Amino acid sequence: MSMSRAGGTRQRLVVIGGDAAGMSAASQARRLKDPDALEIVAFERGHFTSYSACGIPYWVGGDVTDRDQLIARTPEEHRARGIGLRLRTEVTEIDADRGRVRARDVDSGADSWTSYDHLVIATGARPVRPPLPGVDAPGVHGVQTLDDGQALLDTLTRTRARRAVVVGAGYIGVEMAEALINRGYEVTVVNRGSEPMATLDPDMGRLVHTAMEGLGITMVNDAEVTKILTGDDGRARAVATEDAAFPADVVVLGIGVRPQTAIARAAGLPLGDHDGLLTDLAMRVRGHENIWAGGDCVEVLDLVSGRERHIALGTHANKHGQIIGTNIGGGYATFPGVVGTAVSKVCDLEIARTGLREKDAHRAGLKFETVTIESTSRAGYYPGAALMTVKMLAEHRTGRLLGVQIVGREGAGKRVDIAAVALTAGMTVEQMTTLDLGYAPPFSPVWDPVLVAARKAVRAVGQRP
């Protein structure tokens, strides 16, 4: 066995980031390599490891009562498994030429260098904070990490008034609006788009808009925030647009996230159009044999459009970590790509999408047909049957499925998984009509809503010359 940079024959794996991708990689590598063969050192700048960031809105809203319920594995559990975890330690520099990283103790400010044989970059994503006056004022919160969620809850606990403004109406914005409604706040959502949920086409986003207003949420669309107004105490007091100001005792930024790749960029590592790290199928950073990356800091291949995308989801991050850990541990695994599946809810309204939107298909140079149908979650005569709307995109002439969007009540959201499997398999809408899906009146009409849309799409594709 060759000598390692860390000295001796034992190699060292350094992991930057202690959440899903980073600690999944560390844990999987540890399963495959014992401590005599591989030392593992993980740096995490926050207080927590291996937690569900996706669960933060439900913790803030009170559906999850205890923060610790979101933690899959504590720092102590990781250390007991032979992972040298260093909390409150931020990696500030990667020296790829010499195989080392510089880390700073957040509390003391002390710097130190650590060498590596393998490096995993799992730095995640950061909430978008536009350079607006007042955006850094107390009372303005981004929500990406467990520390962020705790800071927001601390503000909500201290705040007696009950007015909240959410900036942005994507998944984070919509979920935080629901959380604040559940806590008794008067909620206004300020959205620069024409409709909420830009991950949907506008006609489907309009259904979400109507439902949010029905819950008592004030929707302000086509509005660009210009500044956060502050009071004499310096705290946020209102969110201003060009035309109006909306009073706020707390402001939540739900504009979205960007890959956190500043140190990777400074190290000269390859980034894509969305500032995410670019990797090969094994999740190795392109052009670097011993550097790996996964989670919200990377770009992934969209299997439908053939383009690189940035998608921040815990499902992908955990898969990336497993693949990286397997490869470092001497096994073999790859991550072929995604079809862009996501599901969310606002109170009892379920929102789901997979594949391409209309503008994605246009951007990819595809010709397509769209169909939209209304159906029910169960047989119409069975108690509790609820309406859902399904929109489907199919490629012109070939009939290849390109995308599906679903908005409805109970039983709507997870139906998108039927389409996700069909997209991954490259099925046509005609092939979908013969899928042998489960049926009983409490679960579905005789023709499942997704198959109703597929039948209509077959006709649409066939009707055009």
Short mmCIF file of C-alpha atoms in Angstrom, two decimals:
data_model
loop_
_atom_site.label_atom_id
_atom_site.label_comp_id
_atom_site.label_asym_id
_atom_site.label_seq_id
_atom_site.Cartn_x
_atom_site.Cartn_y
_atom_site.Cartn_z
CA MET A 1 0.00 0.00 0.00
CA SER A 2 1.33 3.44 -0.94
CA MET A 3 2.12 6.19 1.51
CA SER A 4 -0.72 8.68 1.95
CA ARG A 5 -0.59 12.46 2.26
CA ALA A 6 -1.73 12.07 5.84
CA GLY A 7 1.37 9.98 6.57
CA GLY A 8 1.82 6.23 7.04
CA THR A 9 -0.24 3.70 5.14
CA ARG A 10 -3.64 4.73 6.49
CA GLN A 11 -5.53 7.12 4.24
CA ARG A 12 -7.60 10.10 5.37
CA LEU A 13 -11.01 11.11 4.09
CA VAL A 14 -11.97 14.73 4.78
CA VAL A 15 -15.65 15.70 4.51
CA ILE A 16 -16.82 19.31 4.28
CA GLY A 17 -20.41 19.48 5.51
CA GLY A 18 -22.17 17.43 8.17
CA ASP A 19 -25.64 16.96 6.75
CA ALA A 20 -27.19 14.49 4.31
CA ALA A 21 -24.61 14.07 1.55
CA GLY A 22 -21.51 14.54 3.70
CA MET A 23 -22.42 12.25 6.55
CA SER A 24 -23.99 9.63 4.26
CA ALA A 25 -20.66 9.50 2.42
CA ALA A 26 -18.71 9.31 5.67
CA SER A 27 -20.98 6.61 7.12
CA GLN A 28 -20.92 4.47 3.98
CA ALA A 29 -17.13 4.75 3.66
CA ARG A 30 -16.81 3.75 7.31
CA ARG A 31 -18.97 0.65 6.75
CA LEU A 32 -16.65 -0.45 3.95
CA LYS A 33 -13.30 0.58 5.44
CA ASP A 34 -12.21 0.05 9.05
CA PRO A 35 -10.41 2.81 10.97
CA ASP A 36 -7.00 1.15 10.47
CA ALA A 37 -7.35 1.64 6.71
CA LEU A 38 -9.26 4.93 6.56
CA GLU A 39 -9.38 7.85 8.98
CA ILE A 40 -12.46 10.05 8.52
CA VAL A 41 -12.57 13.71 9.54
CA ALA A 42 -15.76 15.72 8.98
CA PHE A 43 -16.12 19.49 9.39
CA GLU A 44 -19.50 21.10 10.11
CA ARG A 45 -19.83 24.82 10.77
CA GLY A 46 -23.20 24.50 12.55
CA HIS A 47 -24.37 22.80 15.73
CA PHE A 48 -26.16 19.82 14.14
CA THR A 49 -25.55 16.87 11.82
CA SER A 50 -27.66 14.56 9.66
CA TYR A 51 -30.93 16.44 9.98
CA SER A 52 -33.95 16.91 7.72
CA ALA A 53 -33.87 20.45 6.34
CA CYS A 54 -37.08 19.58 4.47
CA GLY A 55 -38.82 19.19 7.83
CA ILE A 56 -37.99 22.69 9.12
CA PRO A 57 -41.26 24.33 7.93
CA TYR A 58 -43.26 21.64 9.76
CA TRP A 59 -41.22 22.18 12.93
CA VAL A 60 -41.72 25.95 12.70
CA GLY A 61 -45.45 25.43 12.08
CA GLY A 62 -45.85 23.08 15.04
CA ASP A 63 -46.59 19.83 13.19
CA VAL A 64 -43.25 18.55 14.48
CA THR A 65 -43.02 19.49 18.14
CA ASP A 66 -39.38 18.72 18.94
CA ARG A 67 -36.33 19.83 16.97
CA ASP A 68 -34.55 16.56 17.77
CA GLN A 69 -37.20 14.65 15.80
CA LEU A 70 -35.58 16.06 12.65
CA ILE A 71 -32.13 14.70 13.55
CA ALA A 72 -31.43 11.29 12.03
CA ARG A 73 -28.03 10.84 13.70
CA THR A 74 -26.41 12.97 16.39
CA PRO A 75 -22.76 14.04 16.48
CA GLU A 76 -22.18 11.60 19.34
CA GLU A 77 -23.55 8.73 17.26
CA HIS A 78 -21.26 9.59 14.36
CA ARG A 79 -18.23 9.78 16.66
CA ALA A 80 -19.14 6.44 18.23
CA ARG A 81 -18.97 4.93 14.73
CA GLY A 82 -15.43 6.12 14.21
CA ILE A 83 -15.99 9.44 12.39
CA GLY A 84 -13.89 12.35 13.66
CA LEU A 85 -16.57 15.03 13.60
CA ARG A 86 -15.66 18.66 14.32
CA LEU A 87 -18.65 20.92 14.91
CA ARG A 88 -18.58 24.72 14.69
CA THR A 89 -15.65 24.43 12.29
CA GLU A 90 -15.86 26.07 8.87
CA VAL A 91 -13.61 25.12 5.97
CA THR A 92 -12.43 28.38 4.40
CA GLU A 93 -9.99 27.14 1.75
CA ILE A 94 -9.27 24.08 -0.39
CA ASP A 95 -5.69 23.58 -1.56
CA ALA A 96 -6.25 20.95 -4.27
CA ASP A 97 -2.61 20.96 -5.40
CA ARG A 98 -1.27 20.03 -1.96
CA GLY A 99 -4.27 17.96 -0.86
CA ARG A 100 -5.31 19.91 2.21
CA VAL A 101 -8.05 22.17 3.58
CA ARG A 102 -7.89 25.15 5.92
CA ALA A 103 -10.51 25.13 8.68
CA ARG A 104 -11.46 27.88 11.14
CA ASP A 105 -12.94 27.35 14.57
CA VAL A 106 -16.10 29.49 14.46
CA ASP A 107 -15.96 30.37 18.16
CA SER A 108 -12.23 30.97 18.68
CA GLY A 109 -11.25 32.02 15.16
CA ALA A 110 -8.23 29.67 15.21
CA ASP A 111 -7.09 28.35 11.80
CA SER A 112 -5.51 24.98 11.00
CA TRP A 113 -4.67 22.88 7.93
CA THR A 114 -5.75 19.25 7.49
CA SER A 115 -4.39 17.03 4.71
CA TYR A 116 -6.50 14.52 2.81
CA ASP A 117 -6.25 11.58 0.46
CA HIS A 118 -9.93 11.86 -0.46
CA LEU A 119 -12.02 15.02 -0.14
CA VAL A 120 -15.84 15.17 -0.13
CA ILE A 121 -17.41 18.57 -0.72
CA ALA A 122 -20.94 18.64 0.68
CA THR A 123 -21.31 22.33 1.49
CA GLY A 124 -25.00 22.45 0.59
CA ALA A 125 -26.87 25.53 -0.56
CA ARG A 126 -27.52 28.96 0.90
CA PRO A 127 -30.80 30.94 0.91
CA VAL A 128 -30.84 33.67 -1.70
CA ARG A 129 -30.46 37.05 0.06
CA PRO A 130 -30.82 39.78 -2.56
CA PRO A 131 -28.66 42.88 -1.96
CA LEU A 132 -31.55 44.99 -0.70
CA PRO A 133 -31.44 47.74 1.93
CA GLY A 134 -32.39 46.20 5.28
CA VAL A 135 -32.13 42.57 4.18
CA ASP A 136 -29.65 41.83 6.99
CA ALA A 137 -31.74 43.53 9.69
CA PRO A 138 -32.84 41.55 12.76
CA GLY A 139 -36.17 39.88 12.09
CA VAL A 140 -35.28 38.87 8.51
CA HIS A 141 -34.70 35.14 8.20
CA GLY A 142 -33.57 32.67 5.58
CA VAL A 143 -34.46 29.06 6.31
CA GLN A 144 -32.00 26.43 5.10
CA THR A 145 -30.29 24.86 8.13
CA LEU A 146 -31.46 23.70 11.54
CA ASP A 147 -29.63 26.70 13.02
CA ASP A 148 -31.71 28.94 10.71
CA GLY A 149 -34.90 27.27 11.88
CA GLN A 150 -33.95 27.74 15.52
CA ALA A 151 -33.17 31.42 14.93
CA LEU A 152 -36.58 31.94 13.30
CA LEU A 153 -38.39 30.16 16.12
CA ASP A 154 -36.54 32.31 18.65
CA THR A 155 -37.76 35.42 16.83
CA LEU A 156 -41.34 34.13 16.69
CA THR A 157 -41.22 33.40 20.43
CA ARG A 158 -40.06 36.94 21.21
CA THR A 159 -42.48 38.66 18.84
CA ARG A 160 -45.84 39.66 20.31
CA ALA A 161 -47.35 41.09 17.12
CA ARG A 162 -48.59 38.69 14.50
CA ARG A 163 -47.77 40.04 11.03
CA ALA A 164 -45.46 38.10 8.75
CA VAL A 165 -44.31 38.71 5.19
CA VAL A 166 -42.83 35.89 3.13
CA VAL A 167 -40.72 37.02 0.19
CA GLY A 168 -40.98 34.49 -2.63
CA ALA A 169 -43.56 31.84 -3.48
CA GLY A 170 -41.56 28.75 -4.38
CA TYR A 171 -41.59 25.58 -2.30
CA ILE A 172 -39.88 27.23 0.66
CA GLY A 173 -42.06 30.33 0.53
CA VAL A 174 -45.33 28.40 0.27
CA GLU A 175 -44.39 25.96 3.05
CA MET A 176 -43.28 28.80 5.34
CA ALA A 177 -46.51 30.68 4.65
CA GLU A 178 -48.43 27.64 5.83
CA ALA A 179 -46.21 27.31 8.91
CA LEU A 180 -46.84 30.93 9.89
CA ILE A 181 -50.59 30.62 9.29
CA ASN A 182 -50.56 27.60 11.61
CA ARG A 183 -48.86 29.73 14.27
CA GLY A 184 -51.63 32.33 14.09
CA TYR A 185 -49.84 34.93 11.98
CA GLU A 186 -51.40 37.25 9.43
CA VAL A 187 -49.39 36.27 6.35
CA THR A 188 -48.63 38.17 3.16
CA VAL A 189 -46.61 36.52 0.37
CA VAL A 190 -44.82 38.91 -1.99
CA ASN A 191 -43.95 37.17 -5.25
CA ARG A 192 -42.13 38.55 -8.28
CA GLY A 193 -43.77 35.99 -10.60
CA SER A 194 -47.23 36.08 -12.11
CA GLU A 195 -48.33 33.12 -9.97
CA PRO A 196 -46.88 31.18 -7.02
CA MET A 197 -44.82 28.04 -7.55
CA ALA A 198 -42.64 28.91 -10.53
CA THR A 199 -41.76 25.20 -10.72
CA LEU A 200 -45.24 24.81 -12.23
CA ASP A 201 -46.64 26.36 -15.38
CA PRO A 202 -48.62 29.54 -14.60
CA ASP A 203 -52.00 27.91 -15.29
CA MET A 204 -51.27 25.32 -12.58
CA GLY A 205 -49.74 27.94 -10.28
CA ARG A 206 -53.05 29.80 -10.46
CA LEU A 207 -54.72 26.88 -8.70
CA VAL A 208 -52.21 27.22 -5.86
CA HIS A 209 -52.85 30.98 -5.75
CA THR A 210 -56.60 30.44 -5.33
CA ALA A 211 -56.10 27.86 -2.59
CA MET A 212 -53.66 30.07 -0.66
CA GLU A 213 -56.08 32.98 -0.68
CA GLY A 214 -58.79 30.59 0.52
CA LEU A 215 -56.61 29.90 3.57
CA GLY A 216 -56.43 33.59 4.40
CA ILE A 217 -52.97 34.20 2.92
CA THR A 218 -52.66 37.52 1.06
CA MET A 219 -50.95 36.90 -2.29
CA VAL A 220 -49.17 39.82 -3.97
CA ASN A 221 -47.92 38.72 -7.41
CA ASP A 222 -45.86 40.57 -10.02
CA ALA A 223 -44.23 42.53 -7.20
CA GLU A 224 -40.49 43.17 -6.88
CA VAL A 225 -39.24 43.83 -3.33
CA THR A 226 -37.11 47.00 -3.24
CA LYS A 227 -36.16 47.21 0.46
CA ILE A 228 -36.84 45.99 3.97
CA LEU A 229 -37.98 48.93 6.09
CA THR A 230 -36.70 49.05 9.66
CA GLY A 231 -37.86 50.76 12.84
CA ASP A 232 -35.97 52.93 15.33
CA ASP A 233 -34.64 49.76 16.95
CA GLY A 234 -33.15 48.60 13.64
CA ARG A 235 -35.51 45.64 13.35
CA ALA A 236 -37.54 44.83 10.24
CA ARG A 237 -40.92 46.55 10.21
CA ALA A 238 -42.16 46.27 6.62
CA VAL A 239 -41.40 44.91 3.18
CA ALA A 240 -41.51 47.55 0.44
CA THR A 241 -42.17 47.21 -3.27
CA GLU A 242 -42.32 50.00 -5.84
CA ASP A 243 -46.03 50.42 -5.20
CA ALA A 244 -46.67 49.52 -1.57
CA ALA A 245 -45.30 48.60 1.85
CA PHE A 246 -46.49 45.55 3.77
CA PRO A 247 -46.14 45.71 7.59
CA ALA A 248 -44.10 42.87 9.04
CA ASP A 249 -43.02 41.84 12.50
CA VAL A 250 -41.05 39.00 10.94
CA VAL A 251 -39.80 38.53 7.37
CA VAL A 252 -38.98 35.13 5.87
CA LEU A 253 -36.98 34.87 2.66
CA GLY A 254 -38.35 32.10 0.48
CA ILE A 255 -36.74 33.17 -2.78
CA GLY A 256 -34.85 29.93 -3.24
CA VAL A 257 -31.30 28.70 -2.74
CA ARG A 258 -27.98 28.75 -4.57
CA PRO A 259 -25.16 26.21 -4.37
CA GLN A 260 -22.68 27.12 -1.67
CA THR A 261 -19.53 26.78 -3.75
CA ALA A 262 -17.41 29.87 -3.03
CA ILE A 263 -14.45 27.84 -1.70
CA ALA A 264 -14.73 25.41 -4.62
CA ARG A 265 -14.65 28.31 -7.08
CA ALA A 266 -11.63 29.81 -5.32
CA ALA A 267 -9.88 26.43 -5.61
CA GLY A 268 -10.45 26.37 -9.36
CA LEU A 269 -12.88 23.46 -9.33
CA PRO A 270 -15.34 23.23 -12.27
CA LEU A 271 -18.76 24.85 -11.81
CA GLY A 272 -21.80 24.78 -14.06
CA ASP A 273 -24.19 27.48 -15.24
CA HIS A 274 -26.00 27.41 -11.89
CA ASP A 275 -22.74 27.68 -9.85
CA GLY A 276 -22.98 24.04 -8.79
CA LEU A 277 -20.01 21.70 -8.89
CA LEU A 278 -19.78 19.44 -11.92
CA THR A 279 -19.13 15.74 -11.34
CA ASP A 280 -18.93 12.53 -13.32
CA LEU A 281 -21.39 9.67 -12.86
CA ALA A 282 -19.46 8.40 -9.83
CA MET A 283 -19.87 11.87 -8.19
CA ARG A 284 -16.15 12.62 -8.60
CA VAL A 285 -15.44 16.28 -9.38
CA ARG A 286 -14.50 16.48 -13.03
CA GLY A 287 -10.76 16.54 -13.58
CA HIS A 288 -9.91 15.67 -9.95
CA GLU A 289 -9.29 12.03 -9.12
CA ASN A 290 -9.53 12.34 -5.34
CA ILE A 291 -12.21 15.05 -4.88
CA TRP A 292 -15.89 14.18 -4.70
CA ALA A 293 -19.02 16.30 -4.32
CA GLY A 294 -22.70 15.70 -3.62
CA GLY A 295 -25.91 17.22 -2.33
CA ASP A 296 -27.17 20.74 -2.82
CA CYS A 297 -23.77 22.07 -3.96
CA VAL A 298 -23.70 20.07 -7.23
CA GLU A 299 -25.51 20.14 -10.56
CA VAL A 300 -27.14 16.97 -11.85
CA LEU A 301 -28.13 15.69 -15.27
CA ASP A 302 -31.78 16.10 -16.23
CA LEU A 303 -32.63 12.84 -17.98
CA VAL A 304 -35.52 14.42 -19.91
CA SER A 305 -33.87 17.57 -21.30
CA GLY A 306 -30.26 16.32 -21.27
CA ARG A 307 -29.14 19.51 -19.48
CA GLU A 308 -27.46 20.09 -16.13
CA ARG A 309 -29.76 21.37 -13.37
CA HIS A 310 -29.46 22.45 -9.76
CA ILE A 311 -32.05 20.71 -7.59
CA ALA A 312 -31.76 21.01 -3.81
CA LEU A 313 -33.47 17.93 -2.36
CA GLY A 314 -32.56 15.64 0.51
CA THR A 315 -33.44 12.56 -1.56
CA HIS A 316 -30.67 13.33 -4.04
CA ALA A 317 -28.22 14.32 -1.32
CA ASN A 318 -28.55 11.01 0.51
CA LYS A 319 -28.14 9.06 -2.73
CA HIS A 320 -25.06 11.11 -3.65
CA GLY A 321 -23.53 10.38 -0.25
CA GLN A 322 -24.14 6.65 -0.55
CA ILE A 323 -22.55 6.60 -4.01
CA ILE A 324 -19.51 8.63 -2.92
CA GLY A 325 -18.96 6.53 0.20
CA THR A 326 -19.26 3.32 -1.80
CA ASN A 327 -16.66 4.47 -4.34
CA ILE A 328 -14.23 5.73 -1.71
CA GLY A 329 -14.71 2.50 0.22
CA GLY A 330 -13.61 0.41 -2.76
CA GLY A 331 -17.00 -0.44 -4.27
CA TYR A 332 -18.66 0.90 -7.39
CA ALA A 333 -21.78 3.04 -7.78
CA THR A 334 -23.08 5.78 -10.09
CA PHE A 335 -25.78 8.45 -10.12
CA PRO A 336 -27.28 8.60 -13.62
CA GLY A 337 -29.42 11.73 -13.16
CA VAL A 338 -32.90 12.94 -12.24
CA VAL A 339 -36.25 13.71 -13.84
CA GLY A 340 -37.01 16.63 -11.51
CA THR A 341 -39.69 15.22 -9.24
CA ALA A 342 -40.92 17.32 -6.32
CA VAL A 343 -43.99 17.33 -4.11
CA SER A 344 -45.24 19.80 -1.52
CA LYS A 345 -48.39 21.04 0.14
CA VAL A 346 -50.05 24.12 1.50
CA CYS A 347 -52.45 22.99 4.22
CA ASP A 348 -54.64 20.37 2.48
CA LEU A 349 -53.64 21.29 -1.07
CA GLU A 350 -51.07 18.92 -2.58
CA ILE A 351 -48.71 20.17 -5.31
CA ALA A 352 -46.52 17.91 -7.41
CA ARG A 353 -44.45 18.02 -10.57
CA THR A 354 -41.95 15.95 -12.52
CA GLY A 355 -40.16 16.38 -15.83
CA LEU A 356 -40.35 19.56 -17.90
CA ARG A 357 -42.55 22.64 -17.75
CA GLU A 358 -43.60 24.29 -20.99
CA LYS A 359 -40.74 26.79 -20.85
CA ASP A 360 -38.24 24.00 -20.10
CA ALA A 361 -39.38 22.11 -23.17
CA HIS A 362 -39.16 25.26 -25.32
CA ARG A 363 -35.65 25.93 -23.98
CA ALA A 364 -34.58 22.39 -24.83
CA GLY A 365 -35.81 22.83 -28.41
CA LEU A 366 -38.63 20.30 -28.09
CA LYS A 367 -42.00 20.45 -29.84
CA PHE A 368 -44.79 19.23 -27.63
CA GLU A 369 -48.49 19.02 -26.90
CA THR A 370 -50.15 19.79 -23.56
CA VAL A 371 -53.36 18.45 -22.07
CA THR A 372 -55.11 19.23 -18.80
CA ILE A 373 -57.81 17.12 -17.17
CA GLU A 374 -59.85 17.17 -13.98
CA SER A 375 -60.58 13.97 -12.14
CA THR A 376 -61.04 12.68 -8.61
CA SER A 377 -58.79 10.94 -6.12
CA ARG A 378 -61.27 8.10 -5.59
CA ALA A 379 -64.31 6.69 -7.34
CA GLY A 380 -66.77 9.58 -7.60
CA TYR A 381 -69.39 7.77 -5.51
CA TYR A 382 -66.96 6.88 -2.70
CA PRO A 383 -66.95 9.22 0.35
CA GLY A 384 -64.08 11.71 0.40
CA ALA A 385 -63.47 11.82 -3.34
CA ALA A 386 -61.64 15.10 -4.06
CA LEU A 387 -60.92 16.93 -7.29
CA MET A 388 -57.45 17.05 -8.78
CA THR A 389 -56.06 18.70 -11.89
CA VAL A 390 -53.43 16.90 -13.97
CA LYS A 391 -51.42 18.60 -16.72
CA MET A 392 -49.29 16.50 -19.06
CA LEU A 393 -46.69 17.37 -21.71
CA ALA A 394 -45.90 14.91 -24.51
CA GLU A 395 -43.42 15.26 -27.34
CA HIS A 396 -44.88 16.11 -30.73
CA ARG A 397 -45.10 13.10 -33.10
CA THR A 398 -43.24 10.62 -30.86
CA GLY A 399 -45.62 10.88 -27.90
CA ARG A 400 -42.72 10.61 -25.42
CA LEU A 401 -43.79 11.79 -21.97
CA LEU A 402 -42.04 15.07 -21.08
CA GLY A 403 -43.65 16.24 -17.85
CA VAL A 404 -46.58 16.08 -15.45
CA GLN A 405 -47.97 18.56 -12.94
CA ILE A 406 -50.67 17.72 -10.39
CA VAL A 407 -52.59 19.99 -8.02
CA GLY A 408 -55.35 18.65 -5.78
CA ARG A 409 -56.42 17.47 -2.36
CA GLU A 410 -55.67 14.23 -0.52
CA GLY A 411 -54.27 11.55 -2.80
CA ALA A 412 -53.05 13.94 -5.50
CA GLY A 413 -49.40 14.58 -4.67
CA LYS A 414 -47.83 11.14 -4.66
CA ARG A 415 -49.54 10.20 -7.92
CA VAL A 416 -46.69 12.10 -9.57
CA ASP A 417 -44.50 9.07 -8.84
CA ILE A 418 -46.31 7.17 -11.62
CA ALA A 419 -45.11 9.81 -14.06
CA ALA A 420 -41.61 9.90 -12.53
CA VAL A 421 -41.16 6.19 -13.22
CA ALA A 422 -42.56 6.59 -16.75
CA LEU A 423 -40.17 9.47 -17.44
CA THR A 424 -37.18 7.52 -16.15
CA ALA A 425 -38.14 4.59 -18.38
CA GLY A 426 -38.58 6.87 -21.42
CA MET A 427 -42.19 5.77 -21.93
CA THR A 428 -44.64 7.26 -24.41
CA VAL A 429 -48.07 8.41 -23.31
CA GLU A 430 -49.58 5.55 -25.30
CA GLN A 431 -47.48 3.05 -23.36
CA MET A 432 -48.63 4.69 -20.13
CA THR A 433 -52.28 4.02 -20.91
CA THR A 434 -51.68 0.28 -20.49
CA LEU A 435 -49.97 0.54 -17.08
CA ASP A 436 -51.43 -1.95 -14.61
CA LEU A 437 -52.07 0.41 -11.68
CA GLY A 438 -53.81 -0.60 -8.49
CA TYR A 439 -57.55 0.05 -8.40
CA ALA A 440 -60.24 0.00 -5.76
CA PRO A 441 -62.92 2.70 -5.20
CA PRO A 442 -61.31 4.04 -1.97
CA PHE A 443 -58.04 4.71 -3.85
CA SER A 444 -58.84 5.62 -7.43
CA PRO A 445 -61.45 5.84 -10.16
CA VAL A 446 -61.40 2.95 -12.66
CA TRP A 447 -59.15 5.14 -14.82
CA ASP A 448 -56.51 6.74 -12.62
CA PRO A 449 -56.26 10.52 -13.21
CA VAL A 450 -52.71 10.18 -14.58
CA LEU A 451 -53.93 7.61 -17.11
CA VAL A 452 -56.89 9.82 -18.06
CA ALA A 453 -54.38 12.56 -18.89
CA ALA A 454 -52.24 10.07 -20.82
CA ARG A 455 -55.24 8.99 -22.93
CA LYS A 456 -56.02 12.60 -23.75
CA ALA A 457 -52.35 13.20 -24.60
CA VAL A 458 -52.39 10.26 -27.04
CA ARG A 459 -55.27 11.91 -28.88
CA ALA A 460 -53.52 15.32 -28.84
CA VAL A 461 -50.32 13.92 -30.26
CA GLY A 462 -52.21 12.02 -32.95
CA GLN A 463 -54.44 14.94 -33.98
CA ARG A 464 -51.64 17.18 -35.20
CA PRO A 465 -50.07 16.60 -38.64
#
